[in-house]
């Protein structure tokens, strides 16, 4: 974290409220998801402008497969289209795209588009954009536990040597610092299975704004609120 300006290194956003936005505008839920693309661009621009290093966006949870088939299909289609359409501009802005979550559940079309986007933007050095897709924090922790158990069973790892760092390194998010700030739109005050391990000491910011109405100014407001927080990490106040 940049101490002087108190800019979070890693911001994670739970982009929620597309369905309610659509309902308020007398439209289908899928229309709300389409309107959720421009705010993604705004969040990326604001993150780059503020010097944030990592921006993680929760775009599709493992639980979201349980939604009506038409909605899931529309989301997959929108995901593919957006990744293809946005990649050139993101590359130009120096944004590196990475996806976390269980990819095997996606169609080969979605997997291919994601891999291409990751490869094409691999040189981006200004911001890492992490897309959480078919992501479940508990599944991620189970997957990490299995990985460590396999290594221990193979004699590569001493169980007594497993510490927080070993676990963190077995998570999808191993390459990046923990989120400093988690933003959730739509007024819901919960994490919905998002970054449960990583957000242990994150500052949480809840806004009633529905995701399709999220703007750069809204991102800046969240950063301002963050700058005013005192992070104590279990210690006592410095002043
Ligand atoms: C967030 O908006 C988008 C996804 C979860 C994919 P929602 O679709 O959850 O919108 P609400 O919560 O129903 O308003
Ligand atoms: C969380 O939103 C998942 C994403 C934003 C992708 P949901 O709308 O799925 O979460 P709940 O159902 O309100 O907890
Ligand atoms: Mg929701």
PDB file of C-alpha atoms in Angstrom, residues 77-185:
ATOM      1  CA  UNK A  77     -22.271 -15.074 -24.184  1.00  0.00           C
ATOM      2  CA  UNK A  78     -21.728 -11.623 -22.708  1.00  0.00           C
ATOM      3  CA  UNK A  79     -18.552 -12.788 -21.021  1.00  0.00           C
ATOM      4  CA  UNK A  80     -17.099 -14.148 -24.265  1.00  0.00           C
ATOM      5  CA  UNK A  81     -18.085 -11.084 -26.270  1.00  0.00           C
ATOM      6  CA  UNK A  82     -16.778  -8.632 -23.670  1.00  0.00           C
ATOM      7  CA  UNK A  83     -13.449 -10.404 -23.256  1.00  0.00           C
ATOM      8  CA  UNK A  84     -12.893 -10.364 -27.048  1.00  0.00           C
ATOM      9  CA  UNK A  85     -14.100  -6.764 -27.525  1.00  0.00           C
ATOM     10  CA  UNK A  86     -12.291  -5.240 -24.568  1.00  0.00           C
ATOM     11  CA  UNK A  87      -8.924  -6.971 -24.914  1.00  0.00           C
ATOM     12  CA  UNK A  88      -7.353  -4.559 -27.468  1.00  0.00           C
ATOM     13  CA  UNK A  89      -8.217  -1.481 -25.399  1.00  0.00           C
ATOM     14  CA  UNK A  90      -7.077  -3.127 -22.175  1.00  0.00           C
ATOM     15  CA  UNK A  91      -3.830  -4.073 -23.833  1.00  0.00           C
ATOM     16  CA  UNK A  92      -3.391  -0.468 -24.935  1.00  0.00           C
ATOM     17  CA  UNK A  93      -3.956   0.706 -21.341  1.00  0.00           C
ATOM     18  CA  UNK A  94      -1.333  -1.734 -20.035  1.00  0.00           C
ATOM     19  CA  UNK A  95      -3.881  -3.962 -18.300  1.00  0.00           C
ATOM     20  CA  UNK A  96      -3.022  -7.605 -17.822  1.00  0.00           C
ATOM     21  CA  UNK A  97      -6.024  -9.946 -17.718  1.00  0.00           C
ATOM     22  CA  UNK A  98      -6.049 -13.058 -15.521  1.00  0.00           C
ATOM     23  CA  UNK A  99      -8.935 -15.332 -14.638  1.00  0.00           C
ATOM     24  CA  UNK A 100      -9.416 -17.280 -11.392  1.00  0.00           C
ATOM     25  CA  UNK A 101     -11.991 -19.981 -10.643  1.00  0.00           C
ATOM     26  CA  UNK A 102     -12.726 -23.459 -11.948  1.00  0.00           C
ATOM     27  CA  UNK A 103     -12.433 -23.188 -15.713  1.00  0.00           C
ATOM     28  CA  UNK A 104     -13.189 -26.792 -16.556  1.00  0.00           C
ATOM     29  CA  UNK A 105     -16.930 -26.081 -16.164  1.00  0.00           C
ATOM     30  CA  UNK A 106     -16.858 -23.568 -19.023  1.00  0.00           C
ATOM     31  CA  UNK A 107     -17.357 -24.363 -22.700  1.00  0.00           C
ATOM     32  CA  UNK A 108     -14.227 -24.641 -24.828  1.00  0.00           C
ATOM     33  CA  UNK A 109     -15.284 -21.371 -26.491  1.00  0.00           C
ATOM     34  CA  UNK A 110     -15.179 -19.493 -23.166  1.00  0.00           C
ATOM     35  CA  UNK A 111     -11.934 -21.199 -22.116  1.00  0.00           C
ATOM     36  CA  UNK A 112     -10.265 -20.357 -25.435  1.00  0.00           C
ATOM     37  CA  UNK A 113     -11.324 -16.686 -25.318  1.00  0.00           C
ATOM     38  CA  UNK A 114     -10.013 -16.374 -21.759  1.00  0.00           C
ATOM     39  CA  UNK A 115      -6.697 -17.978 -22.619  1.00  0.00           C
ATOM     40  CA  UNK A 116      -6.275 -15.700 -25.648  1.00  0.00           C
ATOM     41  CA  UNK A 117      -7.055 -12.612 -23.569  1.00  0.00           C
ATOM     42  CA  UNK A 118      -4.526 -13.690 -20.938  1.00  0.00           C
ATOM     43  CA  UNK A 119      -1.865 -14.329 -23.553  1.00  0.00           C
ATOM     44  CA  UNK A 120      -2.477 -11.115 -25.504  1.00  0.00           C
ATOM     45  CA  UNK A 121      -2.305  -8.952 -22.382  1.00  0.00           C
ATOM     46  CA  UNK A 122       0.489 -10.821 -20.585  1.00  0.00           C
ATOM     47  CA  UNK A 123       2.862  -7.858 -21.006  1.00  0.00           C
ATOM     48  CA  UNK A 124       0.531  -5.358 -19.262  1.00  0.00           C
ATOM     49  CA  UNK A 125       2.361  -3.685 -16.407  1.00  0.00           C
ATOM     50  CA  UNK A 126      -0.008  -0.972 -15.172  1.00  0.00           C
ATOM     51  CA  UNK A 127      -2.838  -3.017 -13.681  1.00  0.00           C
ATOM     52  CA  UNK A 128      -3.634  -6.695 -13.262  1.00  0.00           C
ATOM     53  CA  UNK A 129      -7.323  -7.305 -13.854  1.00  0.00           C
ATOM     54  CA  UNK A 130      -8.370 -10.543 -12.172  1.00  0.00           C
ATOM     55  CA  UNK A 131     -11.731 -11.935 -13.296  1.00  0.00           C
ATOM     56  CA  UNK A 132     -13.320 -14.300 -10.772  1.00  0.00           C
ATOM     57  CA  UNK A 133     -15.301 -16.717 -12.932  1.00  0.00           C
ATOM     58  CA  UNK A 134     -16.998 -19.832 -11.655  1.00  0.00           C
ATOM     59  CA  UNK A 135     -15.306 -18.789  -8.465  1.00  0.00           C
ATOM     60  CA  UNK A 136     -16.140 -20.075  -4.975  1.00  0.00           C
ATOM     61  CA  UNK A 137     -13.843 -19.224  -2.119  1.00  0.00           C
ATOM     62  CA  UNK A 138     -14.651 -22.404  -0.219  1.00  0.00           C
ATOM     63  CA  UNK A 139     -13.965 -24.540  -3.312  1.00  0.00           C
ATOM     64  CA  UNK A 140     -10.699 -22.682  -3.753  1.00  0.00           C
ATOM     65  CA  UNK A 141      -9.691 -23.540  -0.168  1.00  0.00           C
ATOM     66  CA  UNK A 142     -10.728 -27.193  -0.622  1.00  0.00           C
ATOM     67  CA  UNK A 143      -8.699 -27.336  -3.841  1.00  0.00           C
ATOM     68  CA  UNK A 144      -5.677 -25.892  -2.002  1.00  0.00           C
ATOM     69  CA  UNK A 145      -6.108 -28.413   0.848  1.00  0.00           C
ATOM     70  CA  UNK A 146      -6.163 -31.284  -1.654  1.00  0.00           C
ATOM     71  CA  UNK A 147      -3.069 -29.955  -3.378  1.00  0.00           C
ATOM     72  CA  UNK A 148      -1.168 -29.721  -0.084  1.00  0.00           C
ATOM     73  CA  UNK A 149      -2.415 -33.170   1.040  1.00  0.00           C
ATOM     74  CA  UNK A 150      -1.188 -34.691  -2.234  1.00  0.00           C
ATOM     75  CA  UNK A 151       2.226 -33.117  -1.775  1.00  0.00           C
ATOM     76  CA  UNK A 152       2.401 -34.311   1.844  1.00  0.00           C
ATOM     77  CA  UNK A 153       1.361 -37.845   0.829  1.00  0.00           C
ATOM     78  CA  UNK A 154       4.076 -37.816  -1.815  1.00  0.00           C
ATOM     79  CA  UNK A 155       6.633 -36.884   0.843  1.00  0.00           C
ATOM     80  CA  UNK A 156       7.303 -33.475  -0.744  1.00  0.00           C
ATOM     81  CA  UNK A 157       5.869 -31.486   2.138  1.00  0.00           C
ATOM     82  CA  UNK A 158       6.160 -31.858   5.912  1.00  0.00           C
ATOM     83  CA  UNK A 159       2.646 -31.356   7.380  1.00  0.00           C
ATOM     84  CA  UNK A 160       4.216 -29.496  10.315  1.00  0.00           C
ATOM     85  CA  UNK A 161       5.746 -27.086   7.837  1.00  0.00           C
ATOM     86  CA  UNK A 162       2.353 -25.982   6.501  1.00  0.00           C
ATOM     87  CA  UNK A 163       1.748 -22.391   7.510  1.00  0.00           C
ATOM     88  CA  UNK A 164      -0.368 -19.463   6.298  1.00  0.00           C
ATOM     89  CA  UNK A 165       2.083 -18.766   3.542  1.00  0.00           C
ATOM     90  CA  UNK A 166       1.980 -22.347   2.241  1.00  0.00           C
ATOM     91  CA  UNK A 167      -1.810 -22.176   2.119  1.00  0.00           C
ATOM     92  CA  UNK A 168      -1.841 -18.733   0.461  1.00  0.00           C
ATOM     93  CA  UNK A 169       0.562 -20.027  -2.174  1.00  0.00           C
ATOM     94  CA  UNK A 170      -1.821 -22.864  -3.005  1.00  0.00           C
ATOM     95  CA  UNK A 171      -4.728 -20.479  -3.717  1.00  0.00           C
ATOM     96  CA  UNK A 172      -5.573 -19.064  -7.160  1.00  0.00           C
ATOM     97  CA  UNK A 173      -4.560 -15.654  -5.861  1.00  0.00           C
ATOM     98  CA  UNK A 174      -0.981 -16.680  -4.971  1.00  0.00           C
ATOM     99  CA  UNK A 175       0.654 -14.146  -7.325  1.00  0.00           C
ATOM    100  CA  UNK A 176      -1.018 -11.079  -5.806  1.00  0.00           C
ATOM    101  CA  UNK A 177      -1.201  -9.275  -2.471  1.00  0.00           C
ATOM    102  CA  UNK A 178      -4.382  -9.745  -0.423  1.00  0.00           C
ATOM    103  CA  UNK A 179      -7.175  -7.284  -1.222  1.00  0.00           C
ATOM    104  CA  UNK A 180      -6.921  -4.134   0.872  1.00  0.00           C
ATOM    105  CA  UNK A 181     -10.422  -3.003  -0.048  1.00  0.00           C
ATOM    106  CA  UNK A 182     -13.509  -5.013  -0.986  1.00  0.00           C
ATOM    107  CA  UNK A 183     -16.363  -3.034  -2.531  1.00  0.00           C
ATOM    108  CA  UNK A 184     -19.874  -4.445  -2.886  1.00  0.00           C
ATOM    109  CA  UNK A 185     -22.610  -2.647  -4.756  1.00  0.00           C
TER     110      UNK A 185
END
